[in-house]
Amino acid sequence: MAGSAKVAAVEVEVAGHQVRLSSPDRVIFPGPGYTKRDVFEYYLAVGDGIMRALRSRPTTLQRFPEGIEGEAFFQKRVPARGVPPWVETAEIKFPSGRTADELCPADLAHVAWAAQMGTVVFHPWPVRAADVDRPDEMRIDLDPQPGTDFADAVTVAGEVRGLLDELGATGFPKTSGGRGVHVYLRIEPRWAFTEVRRAVIAFAREIERRRPDLATTSWWKEQRGEKVFLDYNQMARDRTIACAYSLRANPRATVSTPVTWDELADVEPDDFDLRTVPPRIATIGDPYAGLDESPWDITPLLEWADRDDRGGSGDLPYPPDHPKMPGEPKRVQPSRARPTDGKSG
C-alpha cells in the first residue's frame, strides 16, 4: 500500500568504518516520536563525550529492537557470528566465575553499530580492557528513596563534594537521567573490585554520619526511610551504571548528563534529552573533559574502612546474585531475621 514502504537501509561512515543503519524510520521513543535514525545521529553528535565514557571499557548493551515500549534485554555477549570484523571485545568474568566477551568500544563506530542493533542505554564496566579486574573508576550513586527527590540527591552530592575536597580528590557529577545523581572519580587501577567497593562503603558511611537526616547506607529498603541511598553495591563486580551521555529508556528520552558542580543546584533531569544535549556539548564542551587527568589514590578510604572494621562496622550485604563473600553479614531482611541468624547487616 502507498505510504507503507519501508525506508531503505543506509551506509554511514563512522571512524573509518562503514556502519549499516537499517529501518532508520522505526520509532524508538513513541512519545516524542524519535526514530532509530534519531538515536543513531544522537550518539554521533555526542561522540567525544560518549567515547570518553566507553573507550576500552567492556560494555553491556541495553537493547530495545522494537522501541522502548517493546521487549528489552541486556546483551552481555557479542554474537560469535554476523558481527563486523573490526568490532572489538574484552573478556570479563562474572561473580559466578562464568565469562563473556563484551563489546569494548575502540572508536565511535562501535557505538554506532550498537545503536544500529537497537541499543538505547550503554552500561560500561568501571575497568579498561588492559586490566578487567582492577577498576580505574570509582562511582558514587546517589539514589533518592520514596519521599525524596532529585533536589535531595543534589543536597547529598554537595556533602560528597565537600568530603572529596577534604580528601584532595576531584569528583565529577552527572545526572542519572532520572531522579538520581552520580559522582565519578578516576582512580589508580591498583585495587580489586572488593577493595574499591570497601572504599566506597567507608566514604558512604562518612556521608551518612554527616547527614544522618538525609543519607543512608542501609541495603534493606525497610530501613532506608525517606533518605538518599548511597548505593555502594554499584562498585560490586558486574554492577554497571548508565554512562555519561547515554540515553535512558524513558518516555522523555532523557540523557545521563555531566554537569559542573556550579550547575548542579540549578538543573533538572528533564533539562537534558536527545534534542538538547548535542547543542549543549557543542557549545560548552564536556564537563567530564578533565576526568582522566589526575587518578586518585584511594588509600585514605581503605584506612577509614580498617577503622570502621575495628569499630564493629564491617562489610555490608552484596547483591543477591553474588556468591557469599568472606566477612559479609547475613543476607536476611531485618524484619524476617531470626535470633539464630546473627548479624543481619
Short mmCIF file of C-alpha atoms in Angstrom, two decimals:
data_model
loop_
_atom_site.label_atom_id
_atom_site.label_comp_id
_atom_site.label_asym_id
_atom_site.label_seq_id
_atom_site.Cartn_x
_atom_site.Cartn_y
_atom_site.Cartn_z
CA MET A 1 0.00 0.00 0.00
CA ALA A 2 1.05 3.58 -0.57
CA GLY A 3 2.91 5.06 2.37
CA SER A 4 3.73 1.68 3.92
CA ALA A 5 7.05 1.03 2.17
CA LYS A 6 10.00 0.59 4.47
CA VAL A 7 12.75 3.19 4.32
CA ALA A 8 15.84 1.63 2.81
CA ALA A 9 18.92 0.94 4.91
CA VAL A 10 21.78 3.41 4.60
CA GLU A 11 25.53 3.10 4.97
CA VAL A 12 27.25 5.67 7.18
CA GLU A 13 31.00 6.11 7.51
CA VAL A 14 31.97 6.40 11.17
CA ALA A 15 35.58 6.49 12.39
CA GLY A 16 36.78 4.98 9.14
CA HIS A 17 34.27 2.11 9.14
CA GLN A 18 31.08 1.59 7.19
CA VAL A 19 28.13 1.14 9.56
CA ARG A 20 24.81 -0.03 8.18
CA LEU A 21 21.68 1.65 9.55
CA SER A 22 18.60 -0.43 8.79
CA SER A 23 14.98 0.59 9.45
CA PRO A 24 16.01 4.18 10.19
CA ASP A 25 12.38 5.30 10.47
CA ARG A 26 11.50 2.78 13.20
CA VAL A 27 10.10 4.68 16.20
CA ILE A 28 12.15 4.06 19.34
CA PHE A 29 10.64 6.73 21.63
CA PRO A 30 6.89 6.87 20.81
CA GLY A 31 6.10 9.94 22.92
CA PRO A 32 8.31 12.47 21.13
CA GLY A 33 8.44 10.25 18.04
CA TYR A 34 12.20 9.80 18.00
CA THR A 35 13.33 7.20 15.48
CA LYS A 36 16.21 4.81 15.22
CA ARG A 37 17.92 7.37 12.97
CA ASP A 38 17.48 9.99 15.70
CA VAL A 39 19.14 7.70 18.26
CA PHE A 40 21.94 6.85 15.82
CA GLU A 41 22.57 10.51 14.99
CA TYR A 42 22.38 11.50 18.64
CA TYR A 43 25.28 9.19 19.51
CA LEU A 44 27.32 10.53 16.62
CA ALA A 45 26.66 14.09 17.79
CA VAL A 46 27.98 13.40 21.31
CA GLY A 47 30.85 11.30 20.03
CA ASP A 48 33.71 12.76 22.05
CA GLY A 49 31.72 12.58 25.28
CA ILE A 50 30.35 9.08 24.82
CA MET A 51 33.79 7.77 23.84
CA ARG A 52 35.34 9.33 26.92
CA ALA A 53 32.87 7.23 28.88
CA LEU A 54 33.20 4.00 26.87
CA ARG A 55 36.64 3.78 25.32
CA SER A 56 38.27 0.42 26.05
CA ARG A 57 35.59 -0.48 28.61
CA PRO A 58 33.69 -3.77 28.47
CA THR A 59 30.12 -2.62 27.93
CA THR A 60 26.73 -4.23 28.46
CA LEU A 61 24.14 -3.12 25.92
CA GLN A 62 20.53 -2.47 26.90
CA ARG A 63 18.73 -3.13 23.64
CA PHE A 64 15.20 -2.24 22.54
CA PRO A 65 14.96 -3.54 18.97
CA GLU A 66 11.29 -2.56 18.64
CA GLY A 67 11.43 0.63 20.71
CA ILE A 68 11.28 1.34 24.43
CA GLU A 69 7.72 0.04 24.72
CA GLY A 70 8.72 -3.29 23.22
CA GLU A 71 10.74 -6.18 24.55
CA ALA A 72 14.09 -5.22 26.05
CA PHE A 73 17.13 -7.23 27.04
CA PHE A 74 20.66 -6.77 28.32
CA GLN A 75 23.28 -8.10 25.95
CA LYS A 76 26.49 -9.10 27.70
CA ARG A 77 27.91 -11.31 24.97
CA VAL A 78 28.74 -10.13 21.48
CA PRO A 79 27.45 -12.75 19.00
CA ALA A 80 30.08 -15.01 17.52
CA ARG A 81 28.67 -14.52 14.01
CA GLY A 82 27.29 -11.66 11.94
CA VAL A 83 29.46 -9.01 13.58
CA PRO A 84 31.74 -6.68 11.60
CA PRO A 85 35.36 -7.87 11.74
CA TRP A 86 36.54 -4.59 13.26
CA VAL A 87 34.31 -4.86 16.35
CA GLU A 88 36.48 -5.31 19.43
CA THR A 89 35.57 -7.23 22.57
CA ALA A 90 37.02 -7.86 26.03
CA GLU A 91 36.56 -10.93 28.19
CA ILE A 92 35.07 -10.26 31.61
CA LYS A 93 34.34 -12.62 34.49
CA PHE A 94 31.06 -12.64 36.37
CA PRO A 95 30.75 -13.34 40.11
CA SER A 96 29.66 -16.86 39.19
CA GLY A 97 33.01 -17.47 37.52
CA ARG A 98 31.49 -17.62 34.03
CA THR A 99 32.98 -15.38 31.37
CA ALA A 100 31.70 -13.34 28.43
CA ASP A 101 33.18 -11.40 25.54
CA GLU A 102 31.55 -7.96 25.82
CA LEU A 103 31.62 -5.11 23.36
CA CYS A 104 34.69 -2.97 24.07
CA PRO A 105 34.43 0.27 22.08
CA ALA A 106 37.68 1.31 20.44
CA ASP A 107 36.08 4.12 18.43
CA LEU A 108 32.75 5.74 17.69
CA ALA A 109 31.90 3.15 15.03
CA HIS A 110 31.38 0.65 17.86
CA VAL A 111 28.78 2.94 19.43
CA ALA A 112 27.08 3.46 16.06
CA TRP A 113 27.00 -0.30 15.45
CA ALA A 114 25.40 -0.83 18.86
CA ALA A 115 22.80 1.86 18.08
CA GLN A 116 22.05 0.06 14.81
CA MET A 117 21.42 -3.06 16.90
CA GLY A 118 18.75 -1.22 18.89
CA THR A 119 20.90 -0.21 21.85
CA VAL A 120 19.45 2.70 23.79
CA VAL A 121 21.44 2.51 27.04
CA PHE A 122 25.17 1.82 27.44
CA HIS A 123 26.36 0.23 30.69
CA PRO A 124 30.18 0.14 30.80
CA TRP A 125 32.18 -1.64 33.48
CA PRO A 126 34.44 0.59 35.63
CA VAL A 127 37.51 -1.12 34.17
CA ARG A 128 39.58 -0.99 30.99
CA ALA A 129 40.37 -3.91 28.73
CA ALA A 130 44.02 -3.78 29.82
CA ASP A 131 43.03 -4.96 33.31
CA VAL A 132 39.43 -6.07 33.71
CA ASP A 133 39.83 -7.00 37.37
CA ARG A 134 41.01 -3.63 38.72
CA PRO A 135 38.64 -0.66 38.43
CA ASP A 136 40.01 2.70 37.35
CA GLU A 137 36.71 4.47 38.02
CA MET A 138 35.03 4.92 41.40
CA ARG A 139 31.33 5.58 41.08
CA ILE A 140 29.18 7.12 43.82
CA ASP A 141 25.50 6.54 43.14
CA LEU A 142 23.02 8.76 45.00
CA ASP A 143 19.61 7.12 44.73
CA PRO A 144 16.59 9.03 46.15
CA GLN A 145 14.17 6.78 48.00
CA PRO A 146 10.37 7.27 48.12
CA GLY A 147 9.65 10.58 49.78
CA THR A 148 12.82 12.18 48.44
CA ASP A 149 13.67 13.59 45.03
CA PHE A 150 16.38 14.96 42.77
CA ALA A 151 16.82 18.05 44.95
CA ASP A 152 17.64 15.81 47.93
CA ALA A 153 20.19 13.92 45.85
CA VAL A 154 21.75 17.26 44.91
CA THR A 155 21.98 18.20 48.59
CA VAL A 156 23.77 14.94 49.39
CA ALA A 157 26.00 15.49 46.36
CA GLY A 158 27.09 18.75 47.98
CA GLU A 159 28.23 16.75 51.01
CA VAL A 160 30.06 14.37 48.67
CA ARG A 161 31.86 17.28 47.06
CA GLY A 162 32.88 18.71 50.41
CA LEU A 163 34.26 15.39 51.64
CA LEU A 164 36.15 14.82 48.40
CA ASP A 165 37.69 18.29 48.74
CA GLU A 166 38.90 17.36 52.23
CA LEU A 167 40.48 14.22 50.78
CA GLY A 168 42.14 16.10 47.95
CA ALA A 169 40.09 14.24 45.35
CA THR A 170 38.15 15.63 42.39
CA GLY A 171 34.69 14.30 41.71
CA PHE A 172 32.70 14.80 38.52
CA PRO A 173 28.88 14.89 38.87
CA LYS A 174 26.25 13.92 36.33
CA THR A 175 22.53 13.46 36.31
CA SER A 176 21.39 9.85 36.19
CA GLY A 177 18.72 10.68 33.63
CA GLY A 178 16.16 10.02 36.35
CA ARG A 179 15.94 11.32 39.91
CA GLY A 180 19.47 10.45 40.98
CA VAL A 181 22.96 11.91 40.84
CA HIS A 182 26.19 10.08 40.03
CA VAL A 183 29.66 11.27 41.00
CA TYR A 184 32.65 9.73 39.22
CA LEU A 185 36.32 9.73 40.18
CA ARG A 186 39.24 8.46 38.17
CA ILE A 187 41.35 6.23 40.42
CA GLU A 188 44.58 4.33 40.04
CA PRO A 189 43.85 0.79 38.77
CA ARG A 190 45.65 -0.90 41.66
CA TRP A 191 42.83 -2.48 43.65
CA ALA A 192 40.38 -5.31 43.10
CA PHE A 193 36.61 -4.78 42.99
CA THR A 194 36.30 -5.89 46.62
CA GLU A 195 38.71 -3.20 47.78
CA VAL A 196 37.18 -0.38 45.72
CA ARG A 197 33.72 -1.38 46.96
CA ARG A 198 35.11 -1.34 50.51
CA ALA A 199 36.44 2.18 49.92
CA VAL A 200 33.05 3.35 48.67
CA ILE A 201 31.36 1.88 51.76
CA ALA A 202 33.77 3.81 54.00
CA PHE A 203 33.09 7.00 52.06
CA ALA A 204 29.33 6.47 52.14
CA ARG A 205 29.37 5.84 55.89
CA GLU A 206 31.14 9.13 56.46
CA ILE A 207 28.49 10.95 54.43
CA GLU A 208 25.82 9.14 56.46
CA ARG A 209 27.46 10.31 59.71
CA ARG A 210 27.46 13.90 58.49
CA ARG A 211 23.89 13.88 57.19
CA PRO A 212 22.02 11.14 59.08
CA ASP A 213 18.81 13.03 58.40
CA LEU A 214 19.14 12.63 54.64
CA ALA A 215 21.71 9.96 53.69
CA THR A 216 21.67 6.20 54.29
CA THR A 217 23.81 3.15 53.51
CA SER A 218 21.08 0.68 54.53
CA TRP A 219 20.85 -2.13 51.98
CA TRP A 220 17.38 -3.14 53.12
CA LYS A 221 14.66 -0.86 51.81
CA GLU A 222 12.61 -1.19 55.00
CA GLN A 223 15.44 0.53 56.88
CA ARG A 224 16.17 3.38 54.49
CA GLY A 225 13.28 5.71 55.25
CA GLU A 226 12.84 8.94 53.29
CA LYS A 227 16.52 9.37 52.54
CA VAL A 228 19.01 9.20 49.70
CA PHE A 229 20.62 5.78 49.44
CA LEU A 230 24.35 5.70 48.70
CA ASP A 231 24.35 2.55 46.62
CA TYR A 232 27.77 1.11 47.45
CA ASN A 233 26.99 -2.08 45.54
CA GLN A 234 27.33 -0.22 42.27
CA MET A 235 31.03 -0.95 42.77
CA ALA A 236 30.49 -4.70 43.07
CA ARG A 237 31.69 -6.81 40.16
CA ASP A 238 29.20 -6.93 37.27
CA ARG A 239 27.23 -3.90 38.52
CA THR A 240 27.09 -1.10 35.99
CA ILE A 241 25.61 2.38 35.65
CA ALA A 242 24.32 4.11 32.53
CA CYS A 243 27.31 6.07 31.36
CA ALA A 244 27.77 9.75 30.67
CA TYR A 245 25.80 10.78 27.57
CA SER A 246 23.84 7.55 27.48
CA LEU A 247 20.17 7.88 26.66
CA ARG A 248 17.75 6.47 29.21
CA ALA A 249 14.81 4.28 28.27
CA ASN A 250 12.03 6.57 29.45
CA PRO A 251 9.27 8.39 27.55
CA ARG A 252 11.20 11.67 27.59
CA ALA A 253 14.44 10.23 26.13
CA THR A 254 16.47 11.86 28.88
CA VAL A 255 20.25 11.65 28.98
CA SER A 256 22.63 10.92 31.85
CA THR A 257 24.44 14.22 31.54
CA PRO A 258 27.70 15.54 33.01
CA VAL A 259 27.31 18.92 34.67
CA THR A 260 29.63 21.20 36.58
CA TRP A 261 29.33 21.44 40.35
CA ASP A 262 28.15 25.02 39.95
CA GLU A 263 25.38 23.93 37.57
CA LEU A 264 24.13 21.03 39.63
CA ALA A 265 21.93 23.01 42.01
CA ASP A 266 20.13 24.75 39.13
CA VAL A 267 19.35 21.91 36.73
CA GLU A 268 16.56 19.36 36.46
CA PRO A 269 16.89 15.89 34.90
CA ASP A 270 14.37 16.77 32.19
CA ASP A 271 16.63 19.60 31.02
CA PHE A 272 18.78 17.03 29.23
CA ASP A 273 17.40 14.87 26.45
CA LEU A 274 18.09 13.59 22.96
CA ARG A 275 17.46 17.00 21.41
CA THR A 276 19.03 19.34 24.00
CA VAL A 277 22.30 17.59 24.82
CA PRO A 278 24.03 17.71 21.40
CA PRO A 279 23.86 21.52 21.15
CA ARG A 280 24.90 21.75 24.81
CA ILE A 281 28.07 19.73 24.31
CA ALA A 282 28.79 21.58 21.05
CA THR A 283 28.51 24.91 22.89
CA ILE A 284 30.12 24.33 26.28
CA GLY A 285 32.13 21.16 25.72
CA ASP A 286 32.17 18.17 28.02
CA PRO A 287 32.31 18.84 31.79
CA TYR A 288 33.99 15.42 32.08
CA ALA A 289 36.90 16.51 29.85
CA GLY A 290 39.31 16.58 32.81
CA LEU A 291 38.21 13.28 34.35
CA ASP A 292 41.29 11.34 33.23
CA GLU A 293 43.86 13.91 34.29
CA SER A 294 44.58 13.03 37.93
CA PRO A 295 43.93 9.42 39.01
CA TRP A 296 43.40 9.32 42.76
CA ASP A 297 44.91 7.01 45.37
CA ILE A 298 42.07 5.50 47.46
CA THR A 299 44.36 4.54 50.36
CA PRO A 300 42.76 7.08 52.76
CA LEU A 301 39.38 5.43 52.26
CA LEU A 302 40.82 1.97 52.83
CA GLU A 303 42.28 3.27 56.09
CA TRP A 304 38.81 4.51 57.04
CA ALA A 305 37.46 1.07 56.20
CA ASP A 306 40.03 -0.52 58.54
CA ARG A 307 39.00 1.94 61.25
CA ASP A 308 35.35 1.07 60.75
CA ASP A 309 36.15 -2.64 60.93
CA ARG A 310 37.89 -2.13 64.28
CA GLY A 311 34.86 -0.17 65.48
CA GLY A 312 32.48 -3.01 64.64
CA SER A 313 31.21 -1.69 61.29
CA GLY A 314 32.36 -4.32 58.84
CA ASP A 315 31.15 -5.34 55.42
CA LEU A 316 27.61 -4.83 54.11
CA PRO A 317 25.45 -7.22 52.08
CA TYR A 318 26.28 -7.92 48.45
CA PRO A 319 23.68 -8.10 45.68
CA PRO A 320 21.66 -11.34 45.79
CA ASP A 321 23.24 -12.76 42.63
CA HIS A 322 26.73 -12.71 44.16
CA PRO A 323 28.18 -15.75 45.91
CA LYS A 324 28.56 -15.41 49.66
CA MET A 325 31.60 -13.22 50.26
CA PRO A 326 34.14 -13.50 53.11
CA GLY A 327 33.16 -11.29 56.04
CA GLU A 328 29.77 -10.47 54.57
CA PRO A 329 26.87 -10.30 57.04
CA LYS A 330 23.80 -12.48 56.67
CA ARG A 331 21.58 -11.65 53.72
CA VAL A 332 18.44 -11.65 55.78
CA GLN A 333 15.85 -8.89 55.65
CA PRO A 334 15.81 -7.49 59.22
CA SER A 335 12.07 -7.92 59.69
CA ARG A 336 12.42 -11.61 58.82
CA ALA A 337 15.60 -12.33 60.75
CA ARG A 338 15.54 -14.95 63.49
CA PRO A 339 17.74 -14.72 66.60
CA THR A 340 19.86 -17.52 65.19
CA ASP A 341 20.56 -15.54 62.02
CA GLY A 342 23.14 -13.44 63.78
CA LYS A 343 24.15 -10.10 62.34
CA SER A 344 21.78 -9.02 59.58
CA GLY A 345 23.69 -6.07 58.19
#
